[in-house]
Amino acid sequence: MARATLFRLFFLALLATPVAARAEAEPPVVKATLDAIAAATGVRPGYRSLVIDADGDAIVRDLKIDIPNPVEPDDVNSTSIGEIRLEGVTPDGDGFRVEQAVFSTLRHRAAAFSMEVLQIDALYSELGVDPPGSLGRSSDETVEIGVLTLNDWLLRPTRIASSDVFGAIIFGGRRLAIDRLAYATQGSTPLIVGDIAIEEARKRSAGETWRYAATADLTTPWLEALAGTVFAELGYARLPVRIEAETFRHGGHASGKAFVRADGAFNLVADYDLDDLAEAATVSPVPAAILAASPDATLGGARLAFVEAGMARRAMALMAAQTGASPQALAGALGQQAGSALRRAGHGRIAFEAEQALAQFLTTFGHIAIAAPAGPLARFAAMGGAQAPAALEAAGVTITAGK
């Protein structure tokens, strides 16, 4: 749901370039963009003022667009932007090249009305219990951004209504930066994400490298949404998280790596390496999606590791205090439980490895990792189905622990 909200935000906010008060005064980039937005949504953005400065840069203030739902008039789909500044706009093919676009004080709210939810809320009322969320709302989400900056942005108004609006916008520029993003749903405490950056490190014949970064401040309500009361029981009232990733693509080769660092709790490390991809094939976390375009794709290797940074130690200390059992006995028992669960799911060797690895990890507090060796990606075509356990076993997937 959050991803869909961001799609709508970028679609309506980033593309809502400044407009002049009279149609004949609109520069080409403005007319083309607003015509495309109007064609796609049926609504043309409004604004308070537009200024063209001495350098030819356009500045629009207090832009707003509200898209009504004729079926549900109570639905809300509203976007406002305090200020937009477009610098260095020049025609480029079927679009416009913008040296720098700066969007300040963005706010997007999407709230969907649902009769079914309203009926459920009425039932809560009859039972004398306060209904969760907003009355009659199946969703009510708000995204707010402080300052968003796009550098060397290729804006293609003709693609506004395409199926990949998000990708066309984000990867249409050489660099995107957001200082602060706040996301809230159903009136919840906002999830704060900051220092968001997506940038092209280099683009040459030797390949294309993209880098990604963001920080998040996970407070108690969001920690509860992720894992119930686990984090509170372990003494975490908030969890600062840093995300960094990098992807590389050159012809039929693609690779990537990512790091998630949760301060004082854990680190996640992931990487992958793919070969024999179709030239324009999209890389996806779902093997079947890759194989659909690249049936001969091969995996050079993939790995996901959980590295202890304090959380596992706290968990073991808490369980030892609650049960009176020794840490070694607890580690062995938890390993056996994991192995038994995997055996019931149809795993054999992997269940044994998981049992041993988890017991070791909860004793040495190093890392635990799942890895796939090199070989044809088609080995994983059965992922998600009843044959998944057998496919993983045959593909050589391993679970190990280490210091």
Coordinates of C-alpha atoms in Angstrom, one line a residue, residues 31-326:
K31 CA 1.8 22.9 -21.8
A32 CA 3.0 19.3 -22.7
T33 CA 3.1 18.2 -19.1
L34 CA -0.2 19.7 -18.0
D35 CA -1.9 18.4 -21.1
A36 CA -0.6 14.9 -20.3
I37 CA -1.7 15.1 -16.7
A38 CA -5.2 16.4 -17.7
A39 CA -5.5 13.5 -20.2
A40 CA -4.4 10.9 -17.7
T41 CA -6.4 12.2 -14.7
G42 CA -9.1 14.4 -16.1
V43 CA -7.9 17.3 -13.8
R44 CA -5.5 20.1 -14.6
P45 CA -3.3 21.3 -11.6
G46 CA -4.1 24.7 -10.1
Y47 CA -1.5 27.1 -8.6
R48 CA -1.3 30.5 -6.9
S49 CA 1.5 32.1 -8.8
L50 CA 4.1 31.5 -11.5
V51 CA 7.4 33.5 -12.0
I52 CA 10.0 33.2 -14.8
D53 CA 13.2 34.7 -13.5
A54 CA 16.0 36.4 -15.4
D55 CA 17.7 33.0 -16.1
G56 CA 14.5 31.6 -17.6
D57 CA 13.9 29.3 -14.6
A58 CA 10.3 28.7 -13.8
I59 CA 9.0 29.0 -10.2
V60 CA 5.5 28.0 -9.3
R61 CA 4.0 28.4 -5.8
D62 CA 1.2 26.6 -4.1
L63 CA 0.3 24.0 -6.8
K64 CA -2.6 21.7 -6.0
I65 CA -4.5 18.9 -7.7
D66 CA -7.5 17.1 -6.4
I67 CA -8.7 14.1 -8.4
P68 CA -12.4 13.1 -7.6
N69 CA -13.8 9.6 -7.7
P70 CA -17.2 9.8 -9.4
V71 CA -18.2 6.4 -7.9
E72 CA -17.2 7.3 -4.3
P73 CA -17.4 11.1 -3.8
D74 CA -16.0 10.8 -0.3
D75 CA -12.7 9.4 -1.6
V76 CA -9.7 11.7 -1.3
N77 CA -6.8 11.9 -3.8
S78 CA -5.1 15.2 -3.2
T79 CA -1.6 16.5 -3.8
S80 CA -0.1 19.9 -3.0
I81 CA 3.4 21.4 -3.5
G82 CA 4.5 24.6 -1.8
E83 CA 7.1 25.5 -4.5
I84 CA 8.5 24.0 -7.7
R85 CA 11.6 25.4 -9.3
L86 CA 12.7 24.2 -12.8
E87 CA 16.2 25.2 -13.9
G88 CA 17.8 24.9 -17.3
V89 CA 15.0 23.3 -19.4
T90 CA 15.8 22.3 -23.0
P91 CA 14.0 20.1 -25.5
D92 CA 15.3 16.5 -25.7
G93 CA 13.8 14.1 -28.1
D94 CA 10.2 13.5 -27.1
G95 CA 10.7 15.3 -23.8
F96 CA 12.6 17.9 -22.0
R97 CA 15.9 17.9 -20.2
V98 CA 15.8 19.7 -16.8
E99 CA 19.2 20.5 -15.2
Q100 CA 17.6 20.7 -11.8
A101 CA 14.1 20.4 -10.5
V102 CA 13.4 21.3 -6.8
F103 CA 10.1 20.4 -5.2
S104 CA 9.5 21.9 -1.7
T105 CA 6.8 21.0 0.9
L106 CA 5.0 18.2 -0.8
R107 CA 1.9 16.6 0.7
H108 CA -0.2 13.8 -0.8
R109 CA -3.2 12.2 0.8
A110 CA -5.1 9.2 -0.5
A111 CA -8.2 8.0 1.3
A112 CA -10.5 5.4 -0.1
F113 CA -14.1 4.9 1.1
S114 CA -15.5 1.4 1.5
M115 CA -19.1 0.4 2.3
E116 CA -17.8 -2.9 3.5
V117 CA -15.5 -1.2 6.0
L118 CA -18.4 1.0 7.0
Q119 CA -20.6 -2.0 7.7
I120 CA -17.8 -3.6 9.8
D121 CA -17.4 -0.3 11.7
A122 CA -21.2 -0.4 12.4
L123 CA -20.8 -3.9 13.9
Y124 CA -18.1 -2.6 16.2
S125 CA -20.4 0.2 17.3
E126 CA -23.2 -2.3 18.1
L127 CA -20.8 -4.3 20.2
G128 CA -19.7 -1.1 22.0
V129 CA -16.1 -1.3 20.8
D130 CA -14.3 1.6 19.1
P131 CA -13.6 0.7 15.4
P132 CA -10.0 0.7 14.2
G133 CA -9.0 3.4 11.7
S134 CA -11.2 6.0 10.1
L135 CA -14.9 5.3 9.9
G136 CA -15.7 3.8 6.5
R137 CA -12.2 4.1 5.2
S138 CA -10.5 1.1 3.7
S139 CA -7.3 3.2 3.5
D140 CA -6.2 6.6 4.6
E141 CA -2.6 7.4 3.8
T142 CA -0.5 10.6 3.9
V143 CA 3.0 11.2 2.5
E144 CA 4.8 14.5 3.2
I145 CA 8.2 15.5 1.8
G146 CA 10.3 18.4 2.8
V147 CA 12.5 19.0 -0.3
L148 CA 12.9 16.7 -3.3
T149 CA 15.7 17.4 -5.8
L150 CA 16.2 15.9 -9.3
N151 CA 19.3 16.5 -11.3
D152 CA 19.7 16.1 -15.0
W153 CA 16.1 15.0 -15.2
L154 CA 14.7 13.8 -18.6
L155 CA 11.0 14.6 -18.4
R156 CA 8.9 12.7 -21.0
P157 CA 5.2 14.0 -20.7
T158 CA 4.1 11.4 -23.3
R159 CA 5.0 8.6 -20.9
I160 CA 3.0 10.0 -17.9
A161 CA 0.3 7.5 -18.4
S162 CA 2.6 4.5 -19.0
S163 CA 2.5 1.5 -16.8
D164 CA 5.9 2.3 -15.3
V165 CA 5.4 5.9 -14.2
F166 CA 7.5 5.4 -11.0
G167 CA 10.5 4.0 -12.9
A168 CA 10.3 6.5 -15.7
I169 CA 10.5 9.4 -13.2
I170 CA 13.0 8.0 -10.7
F171 CA 15.4 6.6 -13.4
G172 CA 14.8 9.5 -15.7
G173 CA 17.3 11.6 -13.7
R174 CA 20.9 11.1 -12.8
R175 CA 20.3 11.9 -9.2
L176 CA 17.3 12.1 -6.8
A177 CA 17.5 13.3 -3.2
I178 CA 14.8 13.7 -0.6
D179 CA 15.7 15.3 2.7
R180 CA 12.8 14.0 4.7
L181 CA 9.7 11.8 4.0
A182 CA 7.0 11.1 6.5
Y183 CA 4.4 8.4 5.8
A184 CA 1.3 7.8 8.0
T185 CA -1.6 5.5 7.5
Q186 CA -5.0 5.7 9.3
G187 CA -3.8 8.5 11.4
S188 CA -0.8 6.6 12.8
T189 CA 2.5 8.0 14.1
P190 CA 4.4 8.9 10.9
L191 CA 7.3 6.7 9.7
I192 CA 10.1 9.1 9.1
V193 CA 12.6 8.3 6.3
G194 CA 15.4 10.7 5.6
D195 CA 18.5 11.2 3.4
I196 CA 17.0 9.3 0.5
A197 CA 19.3 9.3 -2.5
I198 CA 19.2 7.5 -5.8
E199 CA 22.1 8.3 -8.1
E200 CA 23.8 7.1 -11.2
A201 CA 27.5 6.6 -10.2
R202 CA 28.7 6.2 -13.8
K203 CA 27.2 5.4 -17.2
R204 CA 29.8 4.3 -19.7
S205 CA 30.2 1.5 -22.2
A206 CA 31.6 -0.6 -19.3
G207 CA 28.2 -0.6 -17.6
E208 CA 25.8 1.2 -15.5
T209 CA 26.0 1.6 -11.7
W210 CA 23.2 2.9 -9.5
R211 CA 23.5 3.7 -5.8
Y212 CA 20.7 3.9 -3.2
A213 CA 20.6 5.2 0.4
A214 CA 18.1 6.1 3.0
T215 CA 17.7 6.3 6.8
A216 CA 14.6 5.5 8.8
D217 CA 13.6 6.2 12.4
L218 CA 11.4 3.3 13.5
T219 CA 9.5 4.3 16.6
T220 CA 7.4 2.1 18.8
P221 CA 4.2 2.0 16.7
W222 CA 6.1 1.0 13.6
L223 CA 8.2 -1.6 15.5
E224 CA 5.0 -3.1 16.8
A225 CA 3.6 -3.2 13.3
L226 CA 6.7 -5.1 12.2
A227 CA 7.0 -7.6 15.1
G228 CA 4.3 -7.1 17.7
T229 CA 5.7 -6.5 21.1
V230 CA 9.1 -8.2 20.5
F231 CA 11.2 -5.0 20.2
A232 CA 9.5 -3.5 23.3
E233 CA 10.2 -6.6 25.3
L234 CA 13.8 -6.4 24.2
G235 CA 14.1 -2.8 25.3
Y236 CA 14.0 -1.0 21.9
A237 CA 11.8 2.1 22.0
R238 CA 13.1 3.2 18.7
L239 CA 15.4 1.8 16.0
P240 CA 17.6 4.0 13.7
V241 CA 18.1 2.2 10.4
R242 CA 20.4 2.9 7.5
I243 CA 19.9 1.3 4.1
E244 CA 22.6 1.3 1.4
A245 CA 22.6 -0.6 -1.9
E246 CA 24.3 -0.6 -5.3
T247 CA 23.4 -2.3 -8.6
F248 CA 25.5 -2.9 -11.7
R249 CA 24.3 -3.8 -15.2
H250 CA 26.3 -4.4 -18.4
G251 CA 24.6 -6.3 -21.2
G252 CA 23.7 -9.7 -20.0
H253 CA 25.4 -9.3 -16.6
A254 CA 23.8 -7.9 -13.5
S255 CA 24.9 -7.8 -9.9
G256 CA 23.9 -6.0 -6.7
K257 CA 24.6 -5.7 -3.0
A258 CA 22.7 -4.2 -0.1
F259 CA 23.2 -3.4 3.6
V260 CA 20.6 -2.7 6.3
R261 CA 22.1 -1.5 9.5
A262 CA 19.8 -1.4 12.5
D263 CA 21.8 0.5 15.2
G264 CA 22.3 -1.7 18.3
A265 CA 20.2 -4.6 16.9
F266 CA 21.3 -6.3 13.7
N267 CA 22.7 -5.9 10.2
L268 CA 21.5 -7.5 7.0
V269 CA 23.8 -8.1 4.1
A270 CA 22.7 -9.4 0.7
D271 CA 24.3 -9.8 -2.7
Y272 CA 23.6 -11.5 -6.0
D273 CA 25.3 -12.0 -9.4
L274 CA 23.4 -12.9 -12.6
D275 CA 24.6 -13.7 -16.2
D276 CA 23.1 -14.6 -19.6
L277 CA 20.3 -12.1 -19.2
A278 CA 18.4 -10.8 -22.2
E279 CA 19.6 -7.3 -23.2
A280 CA 16.6 -5.4 -21.9
A281 CA 15.4 -7.9 -19.3
T282 CA 14.3 -6.5 -15.9
V283 CA 16.0 -7.9 -12.8
S284 CA 13.4 -9.0 -10.3
P285 CA 13.5 -10.7 -6.8
V286 CA 11.2 -13.4 -8.3
P287 CA 13.2 -15.9 -10.3
A288 CA 10.2 -16.8 -12.5
A289 CA 10.0 -13.1 -13.6
I290 CA 13.6 -13.2 -14.7
L291 CA 13.2 -16.5 -16.5
A292 CA 10.2 -15.3 -18.4
A293 CA 12.5 -12.9 -20.3
S294 CA 15.8 -14.8 -19.9
P295 CA 15.2 -18.6 -19.9
D296 CA 18.9 -19.2 -20.1
A297 CA 19.8 -16.9 -17.2
T298 CA 22.5 -18.2 -14.8
L299 CA 23.2 -17.4 -11.2
G300 CA 26.7 -16.6 -10.2
G301 CA 25.8 -16.8 -6.6
A302 CA 23.5 -15.1 -4.0
R303 CA 23.7 -14.7 -0.2
L304 CA 21.6 -13.2 2.6
A305 CA 23.2 -12.9 6.0
F306 CA 21.8 -11.8 9.4
V307 CA 24.7 -10.3 11.5
E308 CA 24.2 -9.9 15.2
A309 CA 24.6 -6.4 16.6
G310 CA 22.9 -6.7 20.0
M311 CA 19.3 -8.0 19.4
A312 CA 20.1 -11.7 19.6
R313 CA 22.0 -11.3 22.8
R314 CA 19.1 -9.4 24.4
A315 CA 16.7 -12.1 23.3
M316 CA 18.7 -14.9 24.7
A317 CA 19.3 -13.0 28.0
L318 CA 15.5 -12.3 28.3
M319 CA 14.6 -16.0 27.6
A320 CA 17.2 -17.2 30.1
A321 CA 15.8 -14.9 32.8
Q322 CA 12.2 -16.0 32.0
T323 CA 12.8 -19.8 31.9
G324 CA 15.8 -20.3 34.1
A325 CA 17.4 -22.4 31.4
S326 CA 21.1 -22.0 30.4

